[in-house]
Amino acid sequence: FLSLFFSHFMFGKLQRFPLVVAAYAFAHAVADVFGSYSSIHRLYLATFYPAMGGIVGYAVYALVVGIRRRYSDAYYLAAGILVISVAIVHDVLVDNGIVFNPFIMHYGFVGLIFGIALLLGNRFVRSQNRLEALNLNLEKKVEERTQELTEANAELTETRDALWGEMQLAKKIQIGLLPKAPSLPGYA
């Protein structure tokens, strides 16, 4: 599932190869659960190194794309991929009897996970900084808008008071023009 991570990290979407690798891992897990141990072990030995080579190859491809796009996180990932690549080459040499050392793949995975942890930590810090900047910008916008609304409200109050004064003047003029006690002949 690391290939899915690399695909999403570098390209922002899932590509075909990581989906194929994930399907392979799922099929391998299902066979592991429902198959006999000897047949699964043979399948595992026959497909593990080619699958790991494909995953590392794809990761290197995604990493080259990230470096070309100047992603700062690509360097953390490069360190992790370098560690796991060295571990894979070493373990292949040990498995073929060329080198007589213990397997170190688990150390390679630790190195890869450490690189990914640095990458994710860096992304978290950048996201937090962006969030703080947006929050500060939002507070400034709220203050500006509040000031604009206060000014508009003051203008409306001033206009209302002026209109109210004009209405009072119009009322006085109308009262002055009308007779005090209107009377109509024939009506009491």
Short mmCIF file of C-alpha atoms in Angstrom, two decimals:
data_model
loop_
_atom_site.label_atom_id
_atom_site.label_comp_id
_atom_site.label_asym_id
_atom_site.label_seq_id
_atom_site.Cartn_x
_atom_site.Cartn_y
_atom_site.Cartn_z
CA PHE A 1 0.00 0.00 0.00
CA LEU A 2 3.08 2.21 -0.01
CA SER A 3 2.71 2.55 -3.77
CA LEU A 4 -0.77 4.03 -3.23
CA PHE A 5 0.78 6.53 -0.82
CA PHE A 6 3.48 7.51 -3.34
CA SER A 7 0.90 7.87 -6.09
CA HIS A 8 -1.32 10.13 -4.03
CA PHE A 9 1.64 12.08 -2.60
CA MET A 10 3.34 12.90 -5.89
CA PHE A 11 0.44 13.01 -8.33
CA GLY A 12 -2.57 13.87 -6.17
CA LYS A 13 -4.48 10.89 -7.56
CA LEU A 14 -4.24 7.12 -7.76
CA GLN A 15 -2.56 5.71 -10.84
CA ARG A 16 -2.90 2.23 -12.35
CA PHE A 17 0.34 0.63 -11.19
CA PRO A 18 -0.23 1.27 -7.47
CA LEU A 19 -3.74 -0.12 -7.82
CA VAL A 20 -2.31 -3.29 -9.42
CA VAL A 21 0.22 -3.62 -6.60
CA ALA A 22 -2.53 -3.17 -4.00
CA ALA A 23 -4.63 -5.83 -5.76
CA TYR A 24 -1.59 -8.16 -5.72
CA ALA A 25 -1.13 -7.55 -1.98
CA PHE A 26 -4.82 -8.22 -1.37
CA ALA A 27 -4.76 -11.42 -3.45
CA HIS A 28 -1.64 -12.53 -1.61
CA ALA A 29 -3.34 -11.90 1.75
CA VAL A 30 -6.45 -13.84 0.68
CA ALA A 31 -4.31 -16.73 -0.56
CA ASP A 32 -2.39 -16.64 2.70
CA VAL A 33 -5.62 -16.96 4.69
CA PHE A 34 -7.27 -19.67 2.56
CA GLY A 35 -4.33 -21.56 1.01
CA SER A 36 -1.98 -24.20 2.31
CA TYR A 37 1.27 -23.03 3.86
CA SER A 38 3.64 -24.70 1.38
CA SER A 39 1.90 -23.38 -1.72
CA ILE A 40 1.65 -19.89 -0.23
CA HIS A 41 5.30 -19.95 0.78
CA ARG A 42 6.36 -20.92 -2.75
CA LEU A 43 4.14 -18.17 -4.20
CA TYR A 44 5.57 -15.71 -1.73
CA LEU A 45 9.18 -16.58 -2.56
CA ALA A 46 8.50 -16.49 -6.29
CA THR A 47 6.77 -13.11 -6.28
CA PHE A 48 8.14 -11.14 -3.34
CA TYR A 49 11.35 -9.76 -4.85
CA PRO A 50 9.84 -8.87 -8.24
CA ALA A 51 6.95 -7.18 -6.46
CA MET A 52 9.30 -5.28 -4.16
CA GLY A 53 11.39 -4.29 -7.17
CA GLY A 54 8.30 -2.98 -8.90
CA ILE A 55 7.23 -1.04 -5.83
CA VAL A 56 10.68 0.48 -5.37
CA GLY A 57 10.87 1.26 -9.10
CA TYR A 58 7.55 3.05 -8.95
CA ALA A 59 8.62 4.88 -5.80
CA VAL A 60 11.81 6.05 -7.53
CA TYR A 61 9.75 7.21 -10.51
CA ALA A 62 7.36 9.12 -8.25
CA LEU A 63 10.32 10.55 -6.36
CA VAL A 64 11.99 11.80 -9.55
CA VAL A 65 8.73 13.49 -10.51
CA GLY A 66 8.56 15.10 -7.05
CA ILE A 67 12.13 16.35 -7.23
CA ARG A 68 11.53 17.77 -10.71
CA ARG A 69 8.46 19.57 -9.36
CA ARG A 70 10.67 20.81 -6.50
CA TYR A 71 8.63 19.28 -3.68
CA SER A 72 10.59 19.80 -0.49
CA ASP A 73 9.13 16.60 0.97
CA ALA A 74 10.62 14.53 -1.85
CA TYR A 75 14.03 14.69 -0.16
CA TYR A 76 12.72 13.04 3.02
CA LEU A 77 11.15 10.36 0.90
CA ALA A 78 14.38 9.93 -1.07
CA ALA A 79 16.28 9.12 2.11
CA GLY A 80 13.72 6.47 3.09
CA ILE A 81 13.72 4.94 -0.38
CA LEU A 82 17.50 4.85 -0.42
CA VAL A 83 17.55 2.93 2.87
CA ILE A 84 14.96 0.37 1.74
CA SER A 85 16.66 0.00 -1.66
CA VAL A 86 19.96 -0.83 -0.01
CA ALA A 87 18.16 -3.32 2.24
CA ILE A 88 16.45 -4.98 -0.75
CA VAL A 89 19.70 -5.33 -2.69
CA HIS A 90 21.44 -6.69 0.40
CA ASP A 91 18.70 -9.24 1.10
CA VAL A 92 18.66 -10.42 -2.52
CA LEU A 93 22.41 -10.98 -2.30
CA VAL A 94 21.99 -12.86 0.99
CA ASP A 95 19.13 -14.94 -0.43
CA ASN A 96 21.25 -15.94 -3.43
CA GLY A 97 24.22 -16.87 -1.24
CA ILE A 98 26.50 -14.09 -2.49
CA VAL A 99 26.69 -12.30 0.86
CA PHE A 100 26.65 -14.09 4.20
CA ASN A 101 24.97 -11.61 6.55
CA PRO A 102 21.60 -11.59 8.28
CA PHE A 103 18.60 -10.17 6.44
CA ILE A 104 18.12 -6.43 6.99
CA MET A 105 14.81 -5.78 5.22
CA HIS A 106 13.09 -4.88 8.50
CA TYR A 107 15.70 -2.14 9.04
CA GLY A 108 15.00 -0.89 5.53
CA PHE A 109 11.32 -0.61 6.32
CA VAL A 110 12.15 1.30 9.49
CA GLY A 111 14.24 3.72 7.42
CA LEU A 112 11.42 4.16 4.92
CA ILE A 113 8.86 4.71 7.65
CA PHE A 114 11.18 7.24 9.30
CA GLY A 115 11.45 9.14 6.00
CA ILE A 116 7.67 9.09 5.62
CA ALA A 117 7.28 10.26 9.22
CA LEU A 118 9.57 13.22 8.51
CA LEU A 119 7.58 13.97 5.37
CA LEU A 120 4.25 13.86 7.19
CA GLY A 121 5.59 15.92 10.09
CA ASN A 122 6.84 18.54 7.65
CA ARG A 123 3.47 18.62 5.90
CA PHE A 124 1.69 18.96 9.24
CA VAL A 125 3.87 21.93 10.23
CA ARG A 126 3.28 23.61 6.85
CA SER A 127 -0.46 23.01 7.12
CA GLN A 128 -0.49 24.45 10.63
CA ASN A 129 1.41 27.54 9.45
CA ARG A 130 -1.02 28.01 6.55
CA LEU A 131 -3.94 27.62 8.92
CA GLU A 132 -2.52 30.26 11.27
CA ALA A 133 -1.93 32.62 8.33
CA LEU A 134 -5.47 32.10 7.08
CA ASN A 135 -6.84 32.61 10.57
CA LEU A 136 -4.89 35.86 10.96
CA ASN A 137 -6.04 37.00 7.53
CA LEU A 138 -9.62 36.09 8.45
CA GLU A 139 -9.41 38.13 11.65
CA LYS A 140 -8.17 41.15 9.66
CA LYS A 141 -11.00 40.74 7.16
CA VAL A 142 -13.54 40.48 9.98
CA GLU A 143 -12.18 43.68 11.56
CA GLU A 144 -12.26 45.49 8.20
CA ARG A 145 -15.81 44.33 7.48
CA THR A 146 -16.93 45.25 10.99
CA GLN A 147 -15.49 48.74 10.48
CA GLU A 148 -17.26 49.04 7.11
CA LEU A 149 -20.56 47.94 8.66
CA THR A 150 -20.14 50.36 11.57
CA GLU A 151 -19.54 53.21 9.14
CA ALA A 152 -22.52 52.18 6.98
CA ASN A 153 -24.71 51.90 10.09
CA ALA A 154 -23.64 55.38 11.24
CA GLU A 155 -24.45 56.77 7.79
CA LEU A 156 -27.88 55.11 7.83
CA THR A 157 -28.59 56.47 11.31
CA GLU A 158 -27.56 59.96 10.18
CA THR A 159 -29.78 59.72 7.09
CA ARG A 160 -32.71 58.42 9.18
CA ASP A 161 -32.33 61.28 11.66
CA ALA A 162 -32.23 63.82 8.81
CA LEU A 163 -35.35 62.31 7.25
CA TRP A 164 -37.09 62.25 10.62
CA GLY A 165 -36.31 65.93 11.08
CA GLU A 166 -37.70 66.70 7.61
CA MET A 167 -40.84 64.68 8.38
CA GLN A 168 -41.34 66.66 11.60
CA LEU A 169 -40.96 69.90 9.66
CA ALA A 170 -43.45 68.68 7.00
CA LYS A 171 -45.89 67.76 9.77
CA LYS A 172 -45.66 71.27 11.27
CA ILE A 173 -46.21 72.83 7.83
CA GLN A 174 -49.24 70.60 7.19
CA ILE A 175 -50.71 71.39 10.60
CA GLY A 176 -50.18 75.11 9.92
CA LEU A 177 -51.97 74.91 6.56
CA LEU A 178 -54.98 72.95 7.77
CA PRO A 179 -57.80 74.75 9.57
CA LYS A 180 -57.94 74.26 13.33
CA ALA A 181 -61.42 72.84 13.45
CA PRO A 182 -62.64 71.79 10.07
CA SER A 183 -66.33 72.07 9.70
CA LEU A 184 -68.53 71.01 6.91
CA PRO A 185 -71.93 72.67 6.56
CA GLY A 186 -74.67 70.30 7.46
CA TYR A 187 -72.53 68.17 9.63
CA ALA A 188 -72.15 68.76 13.26
#
